[in-house]
PDB file of C-alpha atoms in Angstrom:
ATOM      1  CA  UNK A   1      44.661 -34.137   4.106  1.00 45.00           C
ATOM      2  CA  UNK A   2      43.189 -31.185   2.380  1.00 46.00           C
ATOM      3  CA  UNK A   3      41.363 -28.465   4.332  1.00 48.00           C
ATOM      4  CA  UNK A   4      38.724 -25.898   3.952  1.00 52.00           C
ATOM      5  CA  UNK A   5      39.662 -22.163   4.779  1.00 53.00           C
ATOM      6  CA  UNK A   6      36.510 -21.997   6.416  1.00 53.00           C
ATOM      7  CA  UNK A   7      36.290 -25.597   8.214  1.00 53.00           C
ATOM      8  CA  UNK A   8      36.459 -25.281  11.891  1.00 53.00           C
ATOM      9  CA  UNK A   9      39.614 -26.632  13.603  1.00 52.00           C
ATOM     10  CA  UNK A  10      39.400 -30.303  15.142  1.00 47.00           C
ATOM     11  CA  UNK A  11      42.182 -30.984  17.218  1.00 49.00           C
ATOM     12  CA  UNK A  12      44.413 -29.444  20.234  1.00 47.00           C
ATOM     13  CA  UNK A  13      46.792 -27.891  17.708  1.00 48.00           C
ATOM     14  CA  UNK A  14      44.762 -26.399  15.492  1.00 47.00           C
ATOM     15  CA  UNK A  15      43.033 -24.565  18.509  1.00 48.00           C
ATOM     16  CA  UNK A  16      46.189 -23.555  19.298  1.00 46.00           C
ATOM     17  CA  UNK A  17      46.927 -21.727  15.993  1.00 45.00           C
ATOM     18  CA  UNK A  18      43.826 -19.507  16.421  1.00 45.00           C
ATOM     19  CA  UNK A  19      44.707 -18.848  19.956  1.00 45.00           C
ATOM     20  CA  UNK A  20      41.023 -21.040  21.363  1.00 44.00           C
ATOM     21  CA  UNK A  21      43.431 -23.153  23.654  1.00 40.00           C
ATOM     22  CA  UNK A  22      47.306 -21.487  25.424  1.00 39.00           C
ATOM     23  CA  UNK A  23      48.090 -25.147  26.770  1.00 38.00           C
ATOM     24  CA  UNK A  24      47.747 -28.736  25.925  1.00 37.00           C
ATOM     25  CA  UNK A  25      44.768 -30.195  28.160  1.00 39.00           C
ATOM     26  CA  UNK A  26      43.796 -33.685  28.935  1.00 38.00           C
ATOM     27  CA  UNK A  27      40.851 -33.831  26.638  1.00 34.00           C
ATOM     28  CA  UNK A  28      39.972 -32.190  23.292  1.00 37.00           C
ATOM     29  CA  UNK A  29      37.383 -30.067  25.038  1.00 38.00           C
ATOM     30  CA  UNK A  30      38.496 -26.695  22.739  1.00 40.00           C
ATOM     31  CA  UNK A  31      36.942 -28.071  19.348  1.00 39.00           C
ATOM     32  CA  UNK A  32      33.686 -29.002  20.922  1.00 40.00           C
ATOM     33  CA  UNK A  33      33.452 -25.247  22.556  1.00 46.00           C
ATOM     34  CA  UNK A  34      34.063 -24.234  19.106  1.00 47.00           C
ATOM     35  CA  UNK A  35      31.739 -26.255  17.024  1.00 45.00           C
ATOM     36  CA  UNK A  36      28.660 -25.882  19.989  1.00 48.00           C
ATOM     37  CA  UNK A  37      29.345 -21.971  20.878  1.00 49.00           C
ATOM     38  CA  UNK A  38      30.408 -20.285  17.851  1.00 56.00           C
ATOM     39  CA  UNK A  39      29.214 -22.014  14.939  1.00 54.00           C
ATOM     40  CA  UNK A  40      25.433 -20.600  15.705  1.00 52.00           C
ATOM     41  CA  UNK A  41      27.063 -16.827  14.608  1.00 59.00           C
ATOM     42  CA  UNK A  42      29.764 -18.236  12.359  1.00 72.00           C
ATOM     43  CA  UNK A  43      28.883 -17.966   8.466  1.00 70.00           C
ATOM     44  CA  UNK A  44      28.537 -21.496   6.528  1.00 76.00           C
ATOM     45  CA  UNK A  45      31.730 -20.801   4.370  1.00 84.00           C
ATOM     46  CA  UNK A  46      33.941 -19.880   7.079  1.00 84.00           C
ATOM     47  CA  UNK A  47      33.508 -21.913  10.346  1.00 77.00           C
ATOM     48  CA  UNK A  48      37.151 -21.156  11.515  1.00 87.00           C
ATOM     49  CA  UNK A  49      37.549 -17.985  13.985  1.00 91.00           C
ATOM     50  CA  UNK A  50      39.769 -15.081  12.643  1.00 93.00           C
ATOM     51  CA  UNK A  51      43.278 -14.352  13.406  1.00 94.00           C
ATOM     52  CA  UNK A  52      44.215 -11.158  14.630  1.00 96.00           C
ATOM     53  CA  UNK A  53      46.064 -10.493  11.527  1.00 96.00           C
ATOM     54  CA  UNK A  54      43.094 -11.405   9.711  1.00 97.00           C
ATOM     55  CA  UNK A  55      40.831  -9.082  11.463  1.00 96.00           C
ATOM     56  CA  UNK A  56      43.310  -6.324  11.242  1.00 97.00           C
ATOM     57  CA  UNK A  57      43.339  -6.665   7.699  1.00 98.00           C
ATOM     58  CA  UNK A  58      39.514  -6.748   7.261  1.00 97.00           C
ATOM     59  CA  UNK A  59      39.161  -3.818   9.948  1.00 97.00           C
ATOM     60  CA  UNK A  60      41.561  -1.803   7.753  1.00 97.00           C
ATOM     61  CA  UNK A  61      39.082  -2.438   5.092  1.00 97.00           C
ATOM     62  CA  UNK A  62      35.956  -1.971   6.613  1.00 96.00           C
ATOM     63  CA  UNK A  63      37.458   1.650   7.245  1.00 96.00           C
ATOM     64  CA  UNK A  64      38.665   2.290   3.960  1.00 97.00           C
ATOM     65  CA  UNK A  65      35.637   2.130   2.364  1.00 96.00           C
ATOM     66  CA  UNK A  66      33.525   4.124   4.690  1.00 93.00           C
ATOM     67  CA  UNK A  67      35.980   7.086   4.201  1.00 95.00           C
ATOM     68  CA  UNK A  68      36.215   6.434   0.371  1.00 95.00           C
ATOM     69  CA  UNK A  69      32.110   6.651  -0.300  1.00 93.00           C
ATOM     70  CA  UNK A  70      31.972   9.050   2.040  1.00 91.00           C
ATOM     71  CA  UNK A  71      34.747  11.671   0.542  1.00 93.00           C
ATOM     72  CA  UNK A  72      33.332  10.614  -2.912  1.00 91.00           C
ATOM     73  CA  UNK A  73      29.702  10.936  -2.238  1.00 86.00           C
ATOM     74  CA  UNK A  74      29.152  11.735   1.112  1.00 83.00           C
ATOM     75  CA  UNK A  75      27.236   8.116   1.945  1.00 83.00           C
ATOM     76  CA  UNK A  76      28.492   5.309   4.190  1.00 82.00           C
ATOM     77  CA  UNK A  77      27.545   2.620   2.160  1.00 85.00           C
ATOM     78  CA  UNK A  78      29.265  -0.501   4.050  1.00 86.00           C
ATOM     79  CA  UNK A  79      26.183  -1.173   6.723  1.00 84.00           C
ATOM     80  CA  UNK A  80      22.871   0.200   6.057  1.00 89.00           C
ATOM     81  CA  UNK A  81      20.966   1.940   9.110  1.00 87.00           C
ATOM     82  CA  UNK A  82      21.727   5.461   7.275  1.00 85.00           C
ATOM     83  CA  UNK A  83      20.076   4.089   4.237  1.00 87.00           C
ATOM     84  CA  UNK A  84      17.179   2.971   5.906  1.00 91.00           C
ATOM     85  CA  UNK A  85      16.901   6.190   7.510  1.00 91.00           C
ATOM     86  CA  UNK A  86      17.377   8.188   5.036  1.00 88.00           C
ATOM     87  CA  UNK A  87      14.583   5.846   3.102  1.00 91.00           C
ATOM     88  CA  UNK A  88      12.047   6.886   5.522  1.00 94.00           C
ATOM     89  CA  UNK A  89      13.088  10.410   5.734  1.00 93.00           C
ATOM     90  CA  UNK A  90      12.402  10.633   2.308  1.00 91.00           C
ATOM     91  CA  UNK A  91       9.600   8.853   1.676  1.00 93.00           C
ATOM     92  CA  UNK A  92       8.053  10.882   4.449  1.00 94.00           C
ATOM     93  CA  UNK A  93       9.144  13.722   3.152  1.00 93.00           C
ATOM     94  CA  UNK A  94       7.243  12.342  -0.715  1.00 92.00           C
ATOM     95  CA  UNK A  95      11.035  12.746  -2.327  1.00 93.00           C
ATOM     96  CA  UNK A  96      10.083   8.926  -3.938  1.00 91.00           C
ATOM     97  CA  UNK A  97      12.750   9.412  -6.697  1.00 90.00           C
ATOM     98  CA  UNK A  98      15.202   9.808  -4.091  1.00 88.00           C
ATOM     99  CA  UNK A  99      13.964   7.246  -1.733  1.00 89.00           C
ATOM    100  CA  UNK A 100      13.343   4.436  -4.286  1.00 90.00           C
ATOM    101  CA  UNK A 101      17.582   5.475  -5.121  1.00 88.00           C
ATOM    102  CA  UNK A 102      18.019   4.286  -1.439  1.00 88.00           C
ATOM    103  CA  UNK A 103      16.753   0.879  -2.087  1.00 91.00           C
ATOM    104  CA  UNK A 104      19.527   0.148  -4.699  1.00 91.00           C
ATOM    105  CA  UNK A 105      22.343  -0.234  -1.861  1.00 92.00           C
ATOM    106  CA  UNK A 106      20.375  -2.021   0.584  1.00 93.00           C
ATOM    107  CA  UNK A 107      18.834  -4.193  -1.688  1.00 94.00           C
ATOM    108  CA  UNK A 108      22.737  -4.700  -2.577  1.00 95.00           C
ATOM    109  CA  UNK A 109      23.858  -5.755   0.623  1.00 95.00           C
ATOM    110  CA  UNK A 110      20.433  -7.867   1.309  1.00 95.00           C
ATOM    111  CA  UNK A 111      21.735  -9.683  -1.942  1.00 96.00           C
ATOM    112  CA  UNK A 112      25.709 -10.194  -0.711  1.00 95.00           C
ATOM    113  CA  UNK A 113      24.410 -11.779   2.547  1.00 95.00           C
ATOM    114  CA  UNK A 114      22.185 -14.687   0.733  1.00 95.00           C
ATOM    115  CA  UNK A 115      25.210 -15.057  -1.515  1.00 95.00           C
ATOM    116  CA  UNK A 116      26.894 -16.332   1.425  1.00 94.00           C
ATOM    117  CA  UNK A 117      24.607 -18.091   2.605  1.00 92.00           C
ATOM    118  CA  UNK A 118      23.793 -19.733  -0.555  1.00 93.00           C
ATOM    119  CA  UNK A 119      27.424 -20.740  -1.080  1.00 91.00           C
ATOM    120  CA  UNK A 120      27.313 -22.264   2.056  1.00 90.00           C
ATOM    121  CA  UNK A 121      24.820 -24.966   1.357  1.00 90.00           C
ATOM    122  CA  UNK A 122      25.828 -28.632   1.160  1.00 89.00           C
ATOM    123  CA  UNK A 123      25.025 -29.066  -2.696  1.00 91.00           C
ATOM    124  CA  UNK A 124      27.138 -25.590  -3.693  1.00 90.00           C
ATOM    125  CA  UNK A 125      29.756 -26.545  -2.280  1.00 86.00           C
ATOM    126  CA  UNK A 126      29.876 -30.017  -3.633  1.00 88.00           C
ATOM    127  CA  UNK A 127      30.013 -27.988  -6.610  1.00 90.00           C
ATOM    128  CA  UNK A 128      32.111 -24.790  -5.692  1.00 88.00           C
ATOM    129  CA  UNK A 129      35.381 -26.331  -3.883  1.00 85.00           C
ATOM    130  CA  UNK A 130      36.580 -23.060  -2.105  1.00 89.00           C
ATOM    131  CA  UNK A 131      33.727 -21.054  -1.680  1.00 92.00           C
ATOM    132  CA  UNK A 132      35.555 -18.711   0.725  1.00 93.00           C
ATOM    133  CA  UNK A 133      38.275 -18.029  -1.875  1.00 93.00           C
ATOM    134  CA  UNK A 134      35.697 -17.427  -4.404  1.00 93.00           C
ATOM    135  CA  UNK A 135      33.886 -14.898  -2.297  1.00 94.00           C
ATOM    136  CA  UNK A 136      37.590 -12.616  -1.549  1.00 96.00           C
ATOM    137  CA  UNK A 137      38.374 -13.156  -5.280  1.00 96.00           C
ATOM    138  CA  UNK A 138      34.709 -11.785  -6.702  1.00 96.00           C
ATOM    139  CA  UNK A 139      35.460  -8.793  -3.749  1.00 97.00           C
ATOM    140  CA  UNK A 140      38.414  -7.970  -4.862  1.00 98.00           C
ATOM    141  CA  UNK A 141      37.519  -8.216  -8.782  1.00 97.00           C
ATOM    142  CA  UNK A 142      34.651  -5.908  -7.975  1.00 97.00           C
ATOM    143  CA  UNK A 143      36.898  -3.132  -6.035  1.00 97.00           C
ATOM    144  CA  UNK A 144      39.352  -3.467  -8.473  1.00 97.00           C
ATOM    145  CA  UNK A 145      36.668  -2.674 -11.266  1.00 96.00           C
ATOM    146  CA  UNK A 146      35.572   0.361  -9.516  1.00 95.00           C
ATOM    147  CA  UNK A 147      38.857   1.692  -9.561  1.00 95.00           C
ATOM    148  CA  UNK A 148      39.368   1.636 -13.560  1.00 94.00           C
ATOM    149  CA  UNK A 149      36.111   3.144 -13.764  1.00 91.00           C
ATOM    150  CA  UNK A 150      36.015   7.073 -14.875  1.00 89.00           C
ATOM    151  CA  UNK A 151      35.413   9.782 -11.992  1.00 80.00           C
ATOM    152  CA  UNK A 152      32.436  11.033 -13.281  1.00 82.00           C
ATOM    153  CA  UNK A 153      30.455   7.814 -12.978  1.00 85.00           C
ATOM    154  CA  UNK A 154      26.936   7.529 -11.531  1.00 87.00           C
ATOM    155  CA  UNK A 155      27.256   7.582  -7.464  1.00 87.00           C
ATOM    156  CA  UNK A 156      24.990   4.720  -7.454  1.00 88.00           C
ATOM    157  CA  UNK A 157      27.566   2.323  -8.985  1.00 92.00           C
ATOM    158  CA  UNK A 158      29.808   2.869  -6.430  1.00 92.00           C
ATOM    159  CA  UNK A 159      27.636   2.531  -3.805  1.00 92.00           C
ATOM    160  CA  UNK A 160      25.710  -0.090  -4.810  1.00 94.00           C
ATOM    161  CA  UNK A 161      29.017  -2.313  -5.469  1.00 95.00           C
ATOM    162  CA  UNK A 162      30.465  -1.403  -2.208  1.00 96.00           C
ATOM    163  CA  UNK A 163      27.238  -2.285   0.094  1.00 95.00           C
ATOM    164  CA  UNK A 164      27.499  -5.682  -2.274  1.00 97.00           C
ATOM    165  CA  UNK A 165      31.042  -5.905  -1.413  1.00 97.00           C
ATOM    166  CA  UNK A 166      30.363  -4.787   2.617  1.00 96.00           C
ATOM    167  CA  UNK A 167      27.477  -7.808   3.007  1.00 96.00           C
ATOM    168  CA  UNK A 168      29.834 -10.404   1.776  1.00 96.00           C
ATOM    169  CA  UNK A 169      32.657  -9.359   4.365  1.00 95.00           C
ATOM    170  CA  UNK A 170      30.326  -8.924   7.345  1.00 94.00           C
ATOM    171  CA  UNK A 171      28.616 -11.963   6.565  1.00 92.00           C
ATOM    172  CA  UNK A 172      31.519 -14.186   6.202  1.00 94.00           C
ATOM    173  CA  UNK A 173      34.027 -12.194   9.102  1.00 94.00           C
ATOM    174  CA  UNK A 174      32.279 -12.951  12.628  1.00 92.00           C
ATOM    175  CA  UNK A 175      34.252 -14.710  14.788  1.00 92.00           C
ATOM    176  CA  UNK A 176      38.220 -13.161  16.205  1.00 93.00           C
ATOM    177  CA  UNK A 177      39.620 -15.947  17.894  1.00 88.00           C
ATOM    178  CA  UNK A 178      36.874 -16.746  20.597  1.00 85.00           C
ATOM    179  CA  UNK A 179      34.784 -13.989  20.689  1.00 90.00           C
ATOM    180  CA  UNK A 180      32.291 -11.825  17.774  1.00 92.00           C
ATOM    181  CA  UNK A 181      33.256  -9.016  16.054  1.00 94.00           C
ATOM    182  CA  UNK A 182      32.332  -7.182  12.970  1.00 93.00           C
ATOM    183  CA  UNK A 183      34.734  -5.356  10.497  1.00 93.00           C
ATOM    184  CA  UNK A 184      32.480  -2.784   9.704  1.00 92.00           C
ATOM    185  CA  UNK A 185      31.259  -0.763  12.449  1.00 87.00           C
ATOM    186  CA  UNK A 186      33.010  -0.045  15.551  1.00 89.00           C
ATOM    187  CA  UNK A 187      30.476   0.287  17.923  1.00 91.00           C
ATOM    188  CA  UNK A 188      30.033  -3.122  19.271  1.00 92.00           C
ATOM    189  CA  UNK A 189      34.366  -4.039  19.035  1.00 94.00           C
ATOM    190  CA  UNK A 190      34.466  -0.817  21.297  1.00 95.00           C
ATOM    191  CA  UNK A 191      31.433  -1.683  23.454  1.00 96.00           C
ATOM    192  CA  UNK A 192      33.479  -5.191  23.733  1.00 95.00           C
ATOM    193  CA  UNK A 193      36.875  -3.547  24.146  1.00 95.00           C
ATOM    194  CA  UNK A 194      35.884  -1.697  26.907  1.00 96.00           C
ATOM    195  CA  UNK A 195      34.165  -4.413  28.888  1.00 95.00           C
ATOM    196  CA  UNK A 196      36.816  -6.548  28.585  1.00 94.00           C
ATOM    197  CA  UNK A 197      39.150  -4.001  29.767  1.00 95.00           C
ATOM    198  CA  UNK A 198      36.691  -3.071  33.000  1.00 95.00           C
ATOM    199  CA  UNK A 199      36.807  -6.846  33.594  1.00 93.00           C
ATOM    200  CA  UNK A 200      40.580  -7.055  33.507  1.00 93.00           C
ATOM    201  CA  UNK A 201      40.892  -4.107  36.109  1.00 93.00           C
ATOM    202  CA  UNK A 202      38.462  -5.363  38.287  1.00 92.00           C
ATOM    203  CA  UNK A 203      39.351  -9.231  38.436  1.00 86.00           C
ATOM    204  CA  UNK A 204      42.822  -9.337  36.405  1.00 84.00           C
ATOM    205  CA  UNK A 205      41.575 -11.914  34.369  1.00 87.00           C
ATOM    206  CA  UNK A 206      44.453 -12.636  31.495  1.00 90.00           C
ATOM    207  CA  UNK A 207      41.660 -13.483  29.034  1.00 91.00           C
ATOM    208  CA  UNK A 208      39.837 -10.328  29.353  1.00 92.00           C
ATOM    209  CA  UNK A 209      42.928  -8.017  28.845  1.00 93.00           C
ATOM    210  CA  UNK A 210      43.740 -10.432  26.018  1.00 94.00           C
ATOM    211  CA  UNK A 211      40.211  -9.736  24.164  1.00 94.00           C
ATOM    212  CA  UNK A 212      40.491  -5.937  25.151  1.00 95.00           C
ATOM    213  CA  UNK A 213      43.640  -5.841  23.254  1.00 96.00           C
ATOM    214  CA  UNK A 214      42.360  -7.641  20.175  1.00 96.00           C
ATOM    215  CA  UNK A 215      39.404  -5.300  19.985  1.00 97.00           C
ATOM    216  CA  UNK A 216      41.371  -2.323  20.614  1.00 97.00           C
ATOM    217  CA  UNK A 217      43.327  -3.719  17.521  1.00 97.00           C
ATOM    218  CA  UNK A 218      40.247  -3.982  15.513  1.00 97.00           C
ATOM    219  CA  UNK A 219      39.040  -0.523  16.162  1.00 97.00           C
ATOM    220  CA  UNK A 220      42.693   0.947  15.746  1.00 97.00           C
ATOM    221  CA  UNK A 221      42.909  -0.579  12.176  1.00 97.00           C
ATOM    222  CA  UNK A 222      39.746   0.552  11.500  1.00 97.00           C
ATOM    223  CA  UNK A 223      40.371   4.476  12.478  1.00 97.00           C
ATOM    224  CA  UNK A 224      43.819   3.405  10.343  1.00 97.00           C
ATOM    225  CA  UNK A 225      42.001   2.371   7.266  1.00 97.00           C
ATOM    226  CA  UNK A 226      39.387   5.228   7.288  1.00 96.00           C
ATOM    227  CA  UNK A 227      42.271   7.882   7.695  1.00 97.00           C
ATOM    228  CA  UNK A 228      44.235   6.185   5.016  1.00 97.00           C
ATOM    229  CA  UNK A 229      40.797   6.282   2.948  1.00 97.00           C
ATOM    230  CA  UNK A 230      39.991   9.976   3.309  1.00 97.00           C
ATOM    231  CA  UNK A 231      43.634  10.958   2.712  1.00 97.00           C
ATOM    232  CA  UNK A 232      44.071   8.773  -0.887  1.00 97.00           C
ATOM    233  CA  UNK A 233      40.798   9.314  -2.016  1.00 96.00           C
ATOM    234  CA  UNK A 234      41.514  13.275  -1.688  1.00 96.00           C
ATOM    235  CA  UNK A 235      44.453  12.599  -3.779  1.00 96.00           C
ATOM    236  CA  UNK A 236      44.045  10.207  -6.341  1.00 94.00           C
ATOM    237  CA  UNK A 237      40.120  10.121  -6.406  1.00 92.00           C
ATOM    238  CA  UNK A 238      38.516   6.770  -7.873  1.00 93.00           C
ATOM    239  CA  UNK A 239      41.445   4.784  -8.354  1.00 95.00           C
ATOM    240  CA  UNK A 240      42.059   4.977  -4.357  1.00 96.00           C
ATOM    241  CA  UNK A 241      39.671   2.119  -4.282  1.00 96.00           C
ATOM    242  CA  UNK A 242      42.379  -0.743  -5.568  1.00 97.00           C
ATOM    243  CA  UNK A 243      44.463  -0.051  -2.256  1.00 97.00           C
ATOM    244  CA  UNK A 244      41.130  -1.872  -0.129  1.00 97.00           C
ATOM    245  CA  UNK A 245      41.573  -4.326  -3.183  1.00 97.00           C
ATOM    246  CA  UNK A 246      45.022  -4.991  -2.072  1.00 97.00           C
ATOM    247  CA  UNK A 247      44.029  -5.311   1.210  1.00 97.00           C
ATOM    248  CA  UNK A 248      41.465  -8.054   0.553  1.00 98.00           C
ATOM    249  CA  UNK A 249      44.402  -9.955  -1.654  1.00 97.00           C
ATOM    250  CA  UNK A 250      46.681 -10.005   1.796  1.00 97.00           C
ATOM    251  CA  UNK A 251      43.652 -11.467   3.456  1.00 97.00           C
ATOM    252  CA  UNK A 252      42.838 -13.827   1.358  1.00 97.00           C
ATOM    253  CA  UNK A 253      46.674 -14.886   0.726  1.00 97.00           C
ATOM    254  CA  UNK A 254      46.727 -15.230   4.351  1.00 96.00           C
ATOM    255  CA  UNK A 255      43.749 -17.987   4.939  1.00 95.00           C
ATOM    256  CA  UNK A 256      45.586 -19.568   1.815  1.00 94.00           C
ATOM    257  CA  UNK A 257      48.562 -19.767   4.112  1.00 93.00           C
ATOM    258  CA  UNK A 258      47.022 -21.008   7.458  1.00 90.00           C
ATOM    259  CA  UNK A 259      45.137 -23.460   5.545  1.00 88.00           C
ATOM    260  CA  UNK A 260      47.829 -25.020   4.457  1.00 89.00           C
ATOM    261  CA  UNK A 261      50.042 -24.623   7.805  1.00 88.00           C
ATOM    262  CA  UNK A 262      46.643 -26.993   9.217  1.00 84.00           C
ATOM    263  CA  UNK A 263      46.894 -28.962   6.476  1.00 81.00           C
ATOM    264  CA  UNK A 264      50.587 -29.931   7.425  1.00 82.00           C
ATOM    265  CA  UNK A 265      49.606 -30.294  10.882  1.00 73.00           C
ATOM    266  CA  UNK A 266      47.183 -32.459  10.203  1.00 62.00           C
ATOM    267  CA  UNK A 267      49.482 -34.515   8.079  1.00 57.00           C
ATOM    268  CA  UNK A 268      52.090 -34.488  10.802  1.00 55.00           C
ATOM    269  CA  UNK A 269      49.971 -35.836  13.447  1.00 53.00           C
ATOM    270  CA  UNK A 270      48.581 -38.346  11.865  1.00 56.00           C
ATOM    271  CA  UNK A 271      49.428 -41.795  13.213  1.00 56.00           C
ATOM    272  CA  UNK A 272      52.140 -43.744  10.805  1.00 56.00           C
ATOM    273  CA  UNK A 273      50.824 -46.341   8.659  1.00 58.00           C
ATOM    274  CA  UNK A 274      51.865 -50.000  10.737  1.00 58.00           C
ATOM    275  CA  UNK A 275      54.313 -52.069   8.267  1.00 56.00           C
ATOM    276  CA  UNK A 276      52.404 -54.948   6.715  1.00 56.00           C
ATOM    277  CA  UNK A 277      51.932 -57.845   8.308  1.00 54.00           C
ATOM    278  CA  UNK A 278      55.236 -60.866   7.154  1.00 49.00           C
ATOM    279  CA  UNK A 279      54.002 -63.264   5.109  1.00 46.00           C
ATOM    280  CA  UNK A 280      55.136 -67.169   5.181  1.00 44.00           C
TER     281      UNK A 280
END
């Protein structure tokens, strides 16, 4: 039976794989929590929560890229509350050139989220088999364009292709095993790291020390991929950019991989076909 990276899982083992269920219950009860809890923040091309490996990955990512536009330009360009800031600032200020300049990234990023929400409807995706591998390809195509491109191109390119880039991956990324996250911004996977971590002292709940620990992963990888970011970037300038590229490649060639581990699951519990019936 083929499977969608981004369909949610539907039985007892598949739960199991992304950690939504530690031990077989009576009923399927995990799959319904998934499909009435999290779909509502879940993106339409990716209705399966995140691994931790996955996250990691993304996190690392998310990092990278906020170092590399920043050492290069001296912008975050991966979420856009500076942008918008900086918009007002200078429009208040009457700089227009520079504030209409401002509008090019978060028009960018307004753009990558309806593309994922686009690819998500029923008739695209009658049409588009894999939407969620087309999305990591086109984000990894783009990064890897950026990095062929000469130093001295217009800062604008860059960041305009990078909040592009940024909307896809925070639109698509929501969900680590049972809980939200975003791969972009650390604020919120510290907020939650820390209140799961106050729960766990105060009640020693196991699931609440498990979620601290995934966060803390999260915002580890992320400090990882931002120091990794500042340091290349410093040394080998525009080209730096492939390495969140590569990233993005082990991600994707990782939901290729647990796709197909469901797939075979699915297969393997599936009832055996009854011999046909002996005929006089």
């Amino acid at each position: 039976m083929e499977k969608r990276e981004g369909s949610p899982p539907t039985s007892r083992r598949e739960c199991a794989t992304f950690g939504l269920i530690s031990h077989p219950a009576p009923v399927s009860s995990a799959p319904q929590q998934v499909t009435s809890c999290m779909l509502w923040y879940m993106a339409p091309i990716h209705r399966r929560p995140d691994t931790l490996t996955v996250g990691v990955l993304l996190a690392a990512v998310g990092g990278f890229l906020d170092a590399y536009t920043f050492v290069r330009h001296q912008v975050f360009a991966n979420l856009q509350s500076g942008n918008v800031l900086l918009f007002c600032v200078e429009a208040t200020a009457r700089h227009w050139h520079r504030a209409l300049l401002l509008l090019a990234p978060i028009a960018a990023f307004s753009v990558g989220v309806l593309v994922v929400q686009v690819l998500g409807l029923p008739r695209v995706q009658r049409l588009v088999h894999r939407p969620l591998r087309l999305m990591l390809t086109l984000q990894i195509a783009l990064l890897s364009a950026l990095a062929t491109l000469p130093a001295g191109m217009p800062e604008q390119m860059t960041t305009v292709t990078v909040s592009f880039v940024a909307a896809l991956q925070f639109s698509t990324f929501t969900t680590l095993r049972d809980s939200p996250y975003t791969t972009l911004a650390e604020s919120g996977n510290l907020h939650k790291a820390i209140v799961a971590a106050h729960q766990w002292c105060m009640g020693k709940e196991p699931a609440a020390a498990r979620r601290a620990g995934r966060y803390t992963a999260v915002v580890a990888a992320f400090v990882a991929g931002a120091v990794t970011g500042a340091l290349l970037t410093r040394v080998a300038g525009t080209p730096a950019i492939a390495t969140a590229a590569g990233l993005l490649a082990a991600v994707l060639v990782t939901l290729i991989r647990q796709t197909r581990q469901l797939e075979r699951g699915t297969t393997d519990t599936r009832p055996p076909t009854p011999p046909p019936a002996a005929t006089r």
